[in-house]
Short mmCIF file of C-alpha atoms and ligand atoms in Angstrom, two decimals:
data_model
loop_
_atom_site.label_atom_id
_atom_site.label_comp_id
_atom_site.label_asym_id
_atom_site.label_seq_id
_atom_site.Cartn_x
_atom_site.Cartn_y
_atom_site.Cartn_z
CA MET A 107 184.18 -89.63 2.24
CA THR A 108 180.83 -88.24 1.29
CA THR A 109 178.08 -90.52 0.03
CA TYR A 110 175.56 -89.08 -2.40
CA SER A 111 172.09 -90.50 -2.80
CA LEU A 112 168.78 -89.59 -4.40
CA ARG A 113 165.46 -89.42 -2.61
CA THR A 114 161.97 -88.12 -3.30
CA ALA A 115 161.68 -86.96 0.33
CA ASN A 116 160.02 -83.77 1.47
CA PRO A 117 162.64 -81.05 2.27
CA ALA A 118 160.50 -79.72 5.12
CA LYS A 119 160.32 -83.13 6.80
CA THR A 120 163.87 -84.41 6.31
CA ARG A 121 165.95 -84.69 9.45
CA ALA A 122 169.23 -83.69 7.79
CA ASP A 123 171.49 -81.32 9.74
CA ALA A 124 171.06 -78.77 6.99
CA VAL A 125 168.76 -78.32 4.02
CA VAL A 126 170.05 -76.36 1.05
CA VAL A 127 167.31 -74.47 -0.71
CA GLY A 128 167.61 -72.98 -4.18
CA VAL A 129 166.29 -69.45 -4.59
CA VAL A 130 165.25 -68.02 -7.94
CA ALA A 131 165.65 -64.30 -8.55
CA GLY A 132 162.17 -63.78 -10.04
CA ASP A 133 160.88 -60.49 -11.43
CA LYS A 134 158.52 -60.24 -8.45
CA GLY A 135 161.27 -60.87 -5.94
CA PRO A 136 162.96 -64.03 -4.73
CA ARG A 137 161.08 -67.35 -4.65
CA LEU A 138 162.14 -70.86 -3.69
CA CYS A 139 162.71 -73.32 -6.53
CA GLU A 140 160.18 -76.08 -7.19
CA ALA A 141 162.17 -78.71 -5.32
CA ALA A 142 161.70 -76.61 -2.18
CA ASP A 143 157.92 -76.16 -2.54
CA GLU A 144 157.28 -77.87 0.78
CA VAL A 145 159.57 -75.39 2.50
CA SER A 146 157.66 -72.50 0.91
CA LYS A 147 154.44 -74.06 2.17
CA ALA A 148 155.84 -74.61 5.66
CA TYR A 149 156.66 -70.89 5.96
CA GLY A 150 153.51 -69.79 4.15
CA ARG A 151 153.03 -66.03 4.27
CA ARG A 152 155.99 -65.64 6.57
CA LEU A 153 158.41 -66.64 3.79
CA ARG A 154 158.55 -63.29 1.98
CA PRO A 155 159.36 -61.13 5.01
CA PHE A 156 161.73 -63.84 6.26
CA LEU A 157 163.73 -63.84 3.01
CA SER A 158 163.68 -60.09 2.93
CA THR A 159 164.94 -59.81 6.53
CA MET A 160 167.76 -62.22 5.72
CA GLY A 161 168.67 -60.26 2.60
CA VAL A 162 168.03 -63.22 0.31
CA THR A 163 167.70 -62.09 -3.31
CA GLY A 164 168.39 -65.28 -5.27
CA LYS A 165 171.26 -63.82 -7.23
CA ALA A 166 173.91 -66.23 -8.43
CA GLY A 167 176.71 -66.87 -5.95
CA GLU A 168 174.61 -65.87 -2.93
CA ALA A 169 174.43 -68.09 0.17
CA VAL A 170 172.50 -67.15 3.30
CA LYS A 171 172.22 -69.38 6.36
CA ALA A 172 169.19 -69.28 8.61
CA PRO A 173 168.43 -71.30 11.77
CA THR A 174 164.90 -72.67 11.82
CA ARG A 175 162.42 -72.98 14.66
CA ASP A 176 159.57 -75.37 14.11
CA GLU A 177 158.79 -74.58 10.47
CA VAL A 178 160.88 -77.45 9.12
CA ASN A 179 162.56 -80.43 10.77
CA ALA A 180 166.15 -79.55 9.89
CA PRO A 181 167.79 -77.04 12.25
CA LEU A 182 169.46 -75.09 9.44
CA LEU A 183 168.38 -73.79 6.05
CA VAL A 184 170.92 -72.56 3.54
CA PHE A 185 169.46 -70.36 0.82
CA VAL A 186 171.59 -70.38 -2.32
CA GLY A 187 171.00 -68.15 -5.31
CA LEU A 188 170.18 -69.66 -8.69
CA GLY A 189 169.88 -66.43 -10.63
CA GLU A 190 166.98 -66.03 -13.01
CA ASP A 191 166.87 -69.41 -14.73
CA PRO A 192 166.46 -72.41 -12.41
CA ALA A 193 166.54 -74.80 -15.39
CA ASP A 194 170.07 -73.82 -16.43
CA PRO A 195 172.51 -76.60 -15.41
CA VAL A 196 175.39 -74.12 -15.31
CA ALA A 197 173.53 -72.01 -12.72
CA VAL A 198 172.58 -75.13 -10.76
CA ARG A 199 176.15 -76.45 -10.76
CA ARG A 200 177.36 -73.10 -9.49
CA ALA A 201 174.72 -72.91 -6.75
CA ALA A 202 175.48 -76.45 -5.58
CA GLY A 203 179.17 -75.54 -5.40
CA VAL A 204 178.47 -72.46 -3.33
CA ALA A 205 176.25 -74.56 -1.06
CA ALA A 206 179.03 -77.08 -0.46
CA ARG A 207 181.32 -74.36 0.82
CA SER A 208 178.67 -72.65 2.96
CA VAL A 209 177.90 -75.65 5.16
CA SER A 210 180.97 -76.52 7.13
CA ASN A 211 179.87 -78.63 10.05
CA ALA A 212 176.90 -80.75 9.03
CA ALA A 213 177.14 -84.54 8.92
CA SER A 214 174.07 -84.83 6.75
CA VAL A 215 172.88 -82.39 4.12
CA ALA A 216 169.78 -82.45 1.93
CA LEU A 217 169.78 -80.51 -1.31
CA ALA A 218 166.50 -78.98 -2.49
CA LEU A 219 167.89 -77.65 -5.77
CA PRO A 220 166.44 -77.95 -9.27
CA SER A 221 166.76 -81.65 -10.09
CA GLU A 222 163.77 -82.60 -12.21
CA THR A 223 165.92 -83.93 -15.06
CA PRO A 224 168.98 -86.21 -15.23
CA GLU A 225 170.99 -83.25 -16.53
CA LEU A 226 170.11 -81.16 -13.47
CA ILE A 227 170.82 -84.02 -11.07
CA GLU A 228 174.23 -84.34 -12.68
CA ALA A 229 174.81 -80.60 -12.23
CA VAL A 230 173.79 -80.73 -8.55
CA VAL A 231 176.08 -83.63 -7.65
CA GLU A 232 179.00 -82.44 -9.74
CA GLY A 233 178.68 -78.91 -8.41
CA HIS A 234 178.42 -80.01 -4.79
CA ARG A 235 181.37 -82.39 -4.95
CA LEU A 236 183.60 -79.98 -6.82
CA GLY A 237 182.61 -76.90 -4.83
CA GLY A 238 183.39 -78.71 -1.59
CA TYR A 239 186.84 -79.79 -2.77
CA THR A 240 189.77 -79.02 -0.49
CA PHE A 241 193.42 -80.01 -0.72
CA THR A 242 194.65 -80.73 2.78
CA ALA A 243 197.48 -83.22 2.18
CA TYR A 244 200.10 -80.70 3.32
CA LYS A 245 198.28 -79.17 6.30
CA SER A 246 199.82 -80.31 9.56
CA LYS A 247 196.59 -79.67 11.45
CA GLN A 248 193.26 -80.76 10.08
CA SER A 249 190.78 -77.88 10.04
CA GLU A 250 187.61 -77.75 12.12
CA ALA A 251 185.41 -77.91 9.04
CA THR A 252 184.31 -81.39 8.13
CA GLU A 253 182.79 -82.66 4.96
CA PRO A 254 179.35 -84.24 5.30
CA THR A 255 179.09 -88.03 5.36
CA ASP A 256 175.67 -88.01 3.69
CA VAL A 257 174.35 -85.78 0.97
CA VAL A 258 170.84 -86.45 -0.25
CA VAL A 259 169.65 -84.94 -3.49
CA LEU A 260 165.91 -84.39 -3.23
CA SER A 261 164.52 -85.09 -6.67
CA PRO A 262 161.00 -85.86 -7.88
CA VAL A 263 162.50 -88.41 -10.32
CA ALA A 264 164.82 -90.02 -7.75
CA ARG A 265 163.59 -93.54 -8.45
CA ARG A 266 164.09 -93.45 -12.21
CA ALA A 267 166.96 -95.37 -13.73
CA GLU A 268 168.08 -92.25 -15.67
CA ALA A 269 168.35 -90.35 -12.41
CA VAL A 270 170.57 -93.01 -10.86
CA ALA A 271 172.68 -93.08 -14.03
CA ALA A 272 173.04 -89.29 -13.86
CA LEU A 273 174.28 -89.54 -10.28
CA GLU A 274 176.86 -92.15 -11.30
CA ARG A 275 177.97 -90.03 -14.24
CA ALA A 276 178.38 -87.01 -12.00
CA GLU A 277 180.53 -89.01 -9.56
CA ILE A 278 182.78 -90.22 -12.40
CA LEU A 279 183.20 -86.69 -13.75
CA ALA A 280 183.84 -85.27 -10.30
CA ASP A 281 186.40 -88.02 -9.60
CA ALA A 282 188.22 -87.02 -12.78
CA VAL A 283 188.27 -83.32 -11.96
CA VAL A 284 189.40 -84.06 -8.40
CA LEU A 285 192.22 -86.28 -9.66
CA CYS A 286 193.43 -83.51 -11.94
CA ARG A 287 193.18 -80.90 -9.15
CA ASP A 288 195.08 -83.07 -6.68
CA TRP A 289 197.99 -83.55 -9.06
CA VAL A 290 198.10 -79.88 -10.06
CA ASN A 291 198.04 -78.83 -6.39
CA THR A 292 200.86 -81.21 -5.46
CA PRO A 293 204.19 -79.40 -4.86
CA PRO A 294 206.65 -79.86 -7.74
CA LYS A 295 209.19 -81.68 -5.57
CA ASP A 296 206.61 -84.41 -5.04
CA CYS A 297 205.41 -84.33 -8.62
CA THR A 298 208.55 -84.80 -10.71
CA PRO A 299 208.10 -86.73 -13.95
CA PRO A 300 208.85 -90.14 -12.34
CA LEU A 301 206.56 -89.36 -9.40
CA LEU A 302 203.78 -88.08 -11.65
CA ALA A 303 204.13 -91.24 -13.73
CA ASP A 304 203.71 -93.21 -10.48
CA LEU A 305 200.55 -91.23 -9.68
CA VAL A 306 199.25 -92.01 -13.16
CA ALA A 307 200.00 -95.70 -12.63
CA ALA A 308 198.20 -95.69 -9.27
CA ALA A 309 195.14 -93.97 -10.73
CA HIS A 310 195.14 -96.40 -13.65
CA ARG A 311 195.34 -99.36 -11.26
CA ALA A 312 192.47 -98.04 -9.15
CA VAL A 313 190.22 -97.70 -12.20
CA THR A 314 191.12 -101.01 -13.87
CA LYS A 315 191.28 -103.40 -10.92
CA GLY A 316 188.49 -105.76 -10.06
CA ARG A 317 185.87 -107.62 -12.04
CA GLY A 318 183.87 -105.61 -14.52
CA ALA A 319 186.40 -102.77 -14.40
CA PRO A 320 187.16 -101.09 -17.73
CA LYS A 321 190.23 -102.30 -19.61
CA VAL A 322 192.62 -99.44 -20.10
CA THR A 323 196.24 -100.14 -20.91
CA LEU A 324 199.04 -97.97 -19.59
CA GLU A 325 202.56 -97.80 -20.91
CA VAL A 326 205.18 -95.59 -19.30
CA PHE A 327 208.24 -94.80 -21.39
CA ASP A 328 211.32 -93.80 -19.44
CA HIS A 329 214.22 -91.62 -20.50
CA GLU A 330 216.06 -94.45 -22.30
CA ARG A 331 212.97 -95.51 -24.24
CA LEU A 332 212.28 -91.91 -25.19
CA ALA A 333 215.83 -91.65 -26.53
CA GLU A 334 215.30 -94.81 -28.62
CA MET A 335 212.05 -93.34 -29.92
CA GLY A 336 213.83 -90.18 -30.95
CA CYS A 337 211.77 -87.93 -28.69
CA GLY A 338 214.33 -85.13 -28.80
CA GLY A 339 211.80 -82.49 -27.88
CA ILE A 340 210.80 -84.03 -24.55
CA LEU A 341 214.41 -84.89 -23.71
CA SER A 342 215.69 -81.41 -24.60
CA VAL A 343 213.51 -79.95 -21.85
CA GLY A 344 214.17 -82.71 -19.32
CA SER A 345 217.94 -82.63 -19.78
CA SER A 346 218.06 -79.66 -17.40
CA SER A 347 216.64 -81.65 -14.49
CA GLU A 348 217.87 -84.21 -11.98
CA SER A 349 214.57 -86.00 -12.57
CA PRO A 350 214.42 -87.92 -15.85
CA SER A 351 211.56 -87.42 -18.28
CA ARG A 352 208.63 -89.78 -18.82
CA LEU A 353 205.85 -90.35 -21.30
CA ALA A 354 202.62 -92.05 -20.25
CA LYS A 355 200.39 -93.56 -22.91
CA LEU A 356 196.88 -94.73 -22.06
CA THR A 357 194.70 -96.73 -24.43
CA TRP A 358 190.96 -97.34 -24.12
CA ALA A 359 189.86 -99.51 -27.04
CA PRO A 360 186.33 -100.83 -26.54
CA LYS A 361 185.06 -103.32 -29.13
CA ASP A 362 182.14 -101.08 -30.04
CA ALA A 363 184.32 -98.01 -30.74
CA VAL A 364 182.81 -95.78 -33.42
CA ALA A 365 185.67 -93.29 -33.67
CA HIS A 366 189.26 -92.84 -32.52
CA LEU A 367 190.26 -89.81 -30.47
CA ALA A 368 193.88 -89.00 -29.60
CA LEU A 369 194.55 -86.77 -26.59
CA VAL A 370 197.85 -85.05 -25.85
CA GLY A 371 198.58 -83.07 -22.68
CA LYS A 372 201.53 -80.93 -21.65
CA GLY A 373 203.21 -82.31 -18.54
CA VAL A 374 205.89 -79.85 -17.47
CA THR A 375 206.08 -80.69 -13.78
CA PHE A 376 207.81 -77.41 -13.02
CA ASP A 377 208.62 -74.60 -15.42
CA SER A 378 211.47 -72.37 -14.25
CA GLY A 379 211.90 -71.20 -17.83
CA GLY A 380 215.24 -72.99 -18.10
CA LEU A 381 218.24 -70.83 -19.09
CA THR A 382 215.74 -68.26 -20.41
CA ILE A 383 214.75 -68.08 -16.76
CA LYS A 384 211.44 -66.62 -15.67
CA PRO A 385 211.19 -63.61 -13.36
CA SER A 386 210.42 -64.78 -9.81
CA SER A 387 206.79 -63.71 -9.79
CA SER A 388 206.07 -65.64 -13.00
CA MET A 389 207.48 -68.84 -11.52
CA VAL A 390 205.13 -69.00 -8.55
CA ASN A 391 202.40 -71.18 -10.03
CA MET A 392 204.55 -73.20 -12.39
CA LYS A 393 203.88 -76.44 -10.53
CA GLY A 394 200.62 -76.30 -12.47
CA ASP A 395 202.35 -76.57 -15.84
CA MET A 396 201.47 -80.26 -15.99
CA ALA A 397 197.72 -79.55 -15.92
CA GLY A 398 197.30 -80.60 -19.55
CA ALA A 399 198.85 -84.01 -18.88
CA ALA A 400 196.76 -84.43 -15.72
CA SER A 401 193.59 -83.54 -17.60
CA VAL A 402 194.11 -86.00 -20.46
CA VAL A 403 194.84 -88.83 -18.04
CA ALA A 404 191.84 -87.97 -15.86
CA ALA A 405 189.56 -87.57 -18.89
CA THR A 406 190.66 -90.87 -20.43
CA LEU A 407 190.00 -92.79 -17.22
CA ALA A 408 186.59 -91.12 -16.95
CA ILE A 409 185.74 -91.96 -20.58
CA ALA A 410 186.60 -95.60 -19.89
CA ARG A 411 184.57 -95.66 -16.66
CA LEU A 412 181.62 -94.19 -18.54
CA GLY A 413 182.07 -96.93 -21.12
CA LEU A 414 181.92 -94.46 -24.01
CA PRO A 415 182.09 -96.34 -27.33
CA ILE A 416 185.11 -94.49 -28.58
CA ARG A 417 188.75 -95.46 -28.86
CA VAL A 418 191.01 -93.09 -26.93
CA THR A 419 194.79 -92.96 -27.11
CA ALA A 420 196.20 -90.46 -24.65
CA PHE A 421 199.77 -89.20 -24.45
CA ALA A 422 201.14 -87.40 -21.42
CA PRO A 423 204.75 -86.28 -21.96
CA MET A 424 206.40 -85.21 -18.71
CA ALA A 425 209.58 -83.23 -18.14
CA GLU A 426 210.91 -80.71 -15.66
CA ASN A 427 212.25 -77.44 -17.08
CA MET A 428 215.17 -76.43 -14.86
CA VAL A 429 218.42 -74.47 -14.92
CA SER A 430 221.60 -76.52 -14.89
CA ALA A 431 224.83 -77.26 -16.71
CA THR A 432 222.91 -79.74 -18.85
CA SER A 433 220.13 -77.34 -19.82
CA THR A 434 219.32 -76.88 -23.48
CA ARG A 435 220.74 -73.58 -24.75
CA PRO A 436 219.17 -70.97 -26.99
CA GLY A 437 220.79 -71.73 -30.34
CA ASP A 438 220.72 -75.49 -29.95
CA VAL A 439 219.04 -77.53 -32.67
CA ILE A 440 216.84 -80.43 -31.60
CA THR A 441 215.60 -83.30 -33.74
CA MET A 442 212.01 -84.20 -32.93
CA HIS A 443 210.36 -87.64 -33.02
CA ASN A 444 209.11 -87.11 -36.59
CA GLY A 445 212.54 -86.00 -37.82
CA THR A 446 211.77 -82.26 -37.93
CA THR A 447 214.67 -80.13 -36.67
CA VAL A 448 213.94 -77.19 -34.37
CA GLU A 449 216.20 -74.27 -33.54
CA ILE A 450 215.71 -73.26 -29.91
CA ALA A 451 215.40 -69.51 -29.28
CA ASN A 452 213.83 -69.44 -25.83
CA THR A 453 214.02 -72.33 -23.37
CA ASP A 454 210.85 -71.02 -21.71
CA ALA A 455 208.87 -72.00 -24.82
CA GLU A 456 209.32 -75.61 -23.71
CA GLY A 457 205.74 -76.85 -23.89
CA ARG A 458 205.73 -77.03 -27.70
CA MET A 459 208.83 -79.25 -27.57
CA LEU A 460 206.99 -81.86 -25.49
CA LEU A 461 203.82 -81.50 -27.50
CA GLY A 462 205.60 -81.71 -30.86
CA ASP A 463 206.95 -85.15 -30.00
CA ALA A 464 203.71 -86.36 -28.44
CA LEU A 465 201.56 -85.05 -31.31
CA SER A 466 203.73 -86.85 -33.84
CA LEU A 467 203.41 -90.05 -31.81
CA ALA A 468 199.65 -89.51 -31.66
CA VAL A 469 199.19 -89.07 -35.42
CA GLU A 470 201.10 -92.29 -36.05
CA GLU A 471 198.07 -94.03 -34.53
CA LYS A 472 195.90 -92.60 -37.33
CA PRO A 473 193.15 -91.22 -35.07
CA ASP A 474 190.08 -89.47 -36.48
CA VAL A 475 190.69 -86.44 -34.28
CA VAL A 476 193.58 -85.11 -32.21
CA LEU A 477 193.10 -82.76 -29.27
CA ASP A 478 195.95 -81.29 -27.30
CA ILE A 479 195.62 -79.34 -24.09
CA ALA A 480 198.35 -77.27 -22.50
CA THR A 481 199.17 -74.38 -20.21
CA LEU A 482 201.09 -73.13 -23.19
CA THR A 483 201.37 -69.35 -23.34
CA GLY A 484 200.99 -66.38 -21.02
CA HIS A 485 199.67 -64.59 -24.12
CA MET A 486 196.40 -66.50 -23.93
CA GLN A 487 196.14 -65.77 -20.22
CA LEU A 488 196.61 -62.09 -20.96
CA ALA A 489 194.10 -62.17 -23.81
CA LEU A 490 191.30 -64.21 -22.23
CA GLY A 491 191.82 -64.01 -18.48
CA ASP A 492 191.60 -66.80 -15.97
CA LYS A 493 188.23 -68.36 -16.88
CA VAL A 494 188.09 -68.63 -20.66
CA GLY A 495 190.29 -71.05 -22.58
CA ALA A 496 191.72 -70.48 -26.08
CA VAL A 497 191.05 -72.94 -28.90
CA MET A 498 192.84 -73.07 -32.23
CA GLY A 499 192.82 -75.74 -34.90
CA THR A 500 191.05 -77.09 -37.95
CA ASP A 501 187.66 -75.66 -38.91
CA ASP A 502 185.88 -78.96 -38.33
CA GLN A 503 187.11 -79.45 -34.74
CA VAL A 504 187.21 -76.00 -33.13
CA PRO A 505 183.39 -75.59 -33.11
CA ALA A 506 183.08 -79.07 -31.59
CA VAL A 507 185.37 -78.03 -28.71
CA LEU A 508 183.40 -74.83 -28.15
CA ALA A 509 180.16 -76.83 -28.08
CA ALA A 510 181.62 -79.41 -25.70
CA GLY A 511 182.76 -76.61 -23.40
CA ALA A 512 179.32 -75.01 -23.41
CA ALA A 513 177.69 -78.34 -22.55
CA ALA A 514 180.24 -79.00 -19.82
CA GLY A 515 179.93 -75.52 -18.33
CA GLU A 516 183.43 -74.38 -19.31
CA GLN A 517 184.02 -71.42 -21.58
CA HIS A 518 186.41 -71.49 -24.52
CA TRP A 519 186.99 -68.96 -27.25
CA ARG A 520 188.36 -69.45 -30.74
CA MET A 521 191.65 -67.83 -31.66
CA PRO A 522 193.05 -67.76 -35.19
CA ILE A 523 196.29 -69.08 -36.65
CA PRO A 524 197.09 -66.28 -39.08
CA GLU A 525 198.66 -67.03 -42.45
CA GLU A 526 201.90 -65.13 -41.67
CA MET A 527 202.72 -67.55 -38.83
CA THR A 528 203.63 -70.28 -41.29
CA GLU A 529 206.44 -68.17 -42.71
CA ARG A 530 207.64 -67.09 -39.29
CA ILE A 531 207.92 -70.57 -37.82
CA HIS A 532 209.91 -71.58 -40.93
CA SER A 533 212.31 -68.65 -40.61
CA SER A 534 215.21 -70.48 -38.94
CA LYS A 535 218.43 -70.03 -40.91
CA ILE A 536 219.77 -73.44 -39.94
CA ALA A 537 216.87 -75.75 -38.98
CA ASP A 538 213.41 -76.67 -40.28
CA LEU A 539 211.50 -74.75 -37.64
CA LEU A 540 212.20 -71.80 -35.39
CA GLN A 541 210.86 -72.55 -31.92
CA HIS A 542 210.22 -68.90 -30.99
CA ASP A 543 210.89 -65.52 -32.64
CA TRP A 544 210.87 -62.91 -29.84
CA VAL A 545 208.03 -60.89 -31.35
CA ARG A 546 206.18 -60.24 -28.12
CA TRP A 547 202.62 -60.15 -29.40
CA GLY A 548 200.60 -63.05 -30.74
CA GLY A 549 202.81 -65.65 -29.08
CA GLY A 550 199.90 -68.03 -28.52
CA LEU A 551 199.11 -68.00 -32.22
CA TYR A 552 202.75 -68.62 -33.13
CA ALA A 553 202.78 -71.58 -30.73
CA SER A 554 199.67 -73.03 -32.38
CA ALA A 555 201.19 -72.73 -35.84
CA PHE A 556 204.25 -74.54 -34.49
CA LEU A 557 202.14 -77.39 -33.05
CA ARG A 558 200.20 -77.74 -36.30
CA GLU A 559 203.44 -78.83 -37.99
CA PHE A 560 203.25 -82.05 -35.97
CA THR A 561 199.61 -82.95 -36.68
CA ASP A 562 200.08 -84.35 -40.17
CA GLY A 563 197.06 -82.40 -41.41
CA LEU A 564 194.63 -84.45 -39.29
CA PRO A 565 191.49 -82.93 -37.76
CA TRP A 566 192.92 -81.20 -34.70
CA ALA A 567 192.25 -78.70 -31.96
CA HIS A 568 194.64 -77.14 -29.48
CA LEU A 569 193.38 -75.91 -26.10
CA ASP A 570 195.65 -73.31 -24.53
CA ILE A 571 194.50 -73.21 -20.91
CA ALA A 572 197.33 -71.12 -19.42
CA GLY A 573 196.04 -69.36 -16.30
CA LYS A 574 192.86 -71.44 -16.20
CA GLU A 575 194.52 -74.34 -14.36
CA MET A 576 194.90 -72.33 -11.14
CA ASN A 577 192.46 -70.02 -9.46
CA THR A 578 194.66 -67.51 -7.64
CA GLY A 579 191.60 -65.65 -6.36
CA SER A 580 188.69 -66.61 -4.13
CA PRO A 581 186.51 -69.64 -4.79
CA TYR A 582 183.46 -69.15 -7.01
CA GLY A 583 180.70 -71.56 -7.96
CA HIS A 584 182.11 -75.08 -8.12
CA VAL A 585 185.68 -73.78 -8.51
CA PRO A 586 187.84 -73.60 -5.37
CA SER A 587 191.06 -71.63 -4.88
CA GLY A 588 194.12 -73.37 -6.29
CA ALA A 589 193.90 -76.04 -8.96
CA THR A 590 190.67 -75.90 -10.97
CA GLY A 591 190.73 -79.03 -13.14
CA PHE A 592 189.76 -76.79 -16.08
CA GLY A 593 189.38 -78.73 -19.32
CA VAL A 594 188.65 -82.19 -17.92
CA THR A 595 184.89 -82.02 -18.38
CA THR A 596 185.25 -80.39 -21.80
CA LEU A 597 187.41 -83.31 -22.96
CA VAL A 598 184.97 -85.91 -21.64
CA GLU A 599 182.02 -84.09 -23.20
CA PHE A 600 183.92 -83.82 -26.50
CA ALA A 601 184.39 -87.60 -26.46
CA ARG A 602 180.73 -88.17 -25.60
CA ALA A 603 179.58 -85.96 -28.48
CA LEU A 604 182.05 -87.58 -30.88
CA ALA A 605 180.73 -91.03 -29.93
CA ALA A 606 177.12 -89.86 -30.34
CA ASP A 607 177.77 -88.22 -33.73
CA ALA A 608 179.87 -91.05 -35.17
CA GLY A 609 177.64 -93.80 -33.79
N1 BES B 270 204.13 -72.51 -18.80
C1 BES B 270 204.25 -71.29 -19.49
C2 BES B 270 202.92 -70.63 -19.81
C3 BES B 270 202.05 -70.19 -18.67
C4 BES B 270 201.97 -68.85 -18.33
C5 BES B 270 201.27 -71.09 -17.97
C6 BES B 270 201.15 -68.44 -17.30
C7 BES B 270 200.45 -70.68 -16.94
C8 BES B 270 200.37 -69.36 -16.61
C9 BES B 270 204.97 -71.51 -20.82
O1 BES B 270 205.88 -72.55 -20.86
C10 BES B 270 205.74 -70.28 -21.12
O2 BES B 270 206.66 -69.99 -20.42
N2 BES B 270 205.33 -69.59 -22.16
C11 BES B 270 205.99 -68.42 -22.60
C12 BES B 270 205.91 -68.43 -24.09
C13 BES B 270 206.88 -67.53 -24.76
C14 BES B 270 208.29 -67.88 -24.44
C15 BES B 270 206.63 -67.60 -26.24
C16 BES B 270 205.32 -67.20 -22.00
O3 BES B 270 204.16 -67.29 -21.58
O4 BES B 270 205.94 -66.16 -21.92
MN1 MN B 271 207.79 -71.99 -20.19
ZN1 ZN B 272 205.51 -74.06 -19.53
#
């Protein structure tokens, strides 16, 4: 466990094992950020040649370690690049993340990064916690690297109440992202729908226990209840698996709520494709197909811990998409929770079956806005890559998601739902809707048009995060390899903005 604290201390005098120093890539060469002024002074005229010898340029993503002699008290300085704009929270979050990974054996670390405002303090703490994330539950030997026990953020405004509040906010957001990452990283055998529902229950208990804890209610619907509720979509996917399906519903209903937000997240705990089986290489990361469900649960708990004055009803439908004698077949017709019938064409287009049921449950609550988030289509991964999410939906909500993403430091891009899709999803000869039509292009748009049928015309946005939930490459910024937690902070920020605008 790492403890984070704020102090106004001098970075040159602190006795931490390592001091992280932000470097700005200025037009006249690299310079240390304001928070590290005392370090600049301690080196005086020797700083320039020293940085130059070490190859420090200040460019984003850079980290250079240097042992000290008697210039400063700490034995190690870590220079991390901030790029050109030291006031940009995105750059600061990234630098703090890089810093967390560069220091592997210090018990105490001091961070001399831009932190003059609450927003920057939040970025520093969030970035450092998330960049230092590791998932070691399945390693038989613990690695040599240890996380620090103490991290001190050196800030000129350390004693202000807003600064302390920013630190707390950052910890709550980081907790939420970590929760999501842990679940997405967990092997699918240990994260079946019943086990994921247990994890949700444990996380809910941890947040709601004790005096003064936020009141969030959790209901878990099992297979029998889902059958009574007519959730044919969820059950049609789960029928293939030995593990029965679940639906978790979380409610945060503070008395001062100024708006009602419904969240829906896809929870396919493993996606083999079903009878329309995936090629082997496409199946590799399909334990992450429950990232949407994980992110709505994590975001809802964070919103409650932050005490945001907004009512949130979150739905996390969970099923495992497997191959068996009880699998749904292409050609089957499924009746969804809202009575709509769907002709199945491709059992690998299973996410929309879970979401259709959960969206229709969500709109029954008459929320002001519905957001759904899902690793829904490879098409959106192909179109936007592994760092930019796709957003479709009503004209009033899509810009709000894009803005929330920008504020949270996650990038999303609007995609359209073309007119022709309406006709195509209604082209089944025997049912109301056709689940999939085998036209290979534009599949993410088709999926969105399909989901829209279950939103009852309410203000709605759909986040297709396929490929964003897992980083299959090297770590960058505050994002490690493996599960990323993409979407969690966008959802929380969306809720914060909705509360601010409605209030
Ligand atoms: N879970 C996948 C989508 C996915 C792809 C997630 C890559 C993460 C990374 C989804 O259920 C799926 O299989 N989608 C199909 C849609 C198609 C059948 C319309 C796909 O991507 O091919
Ligand atoms: Mn699939
Ligand atoms: Zn899937």
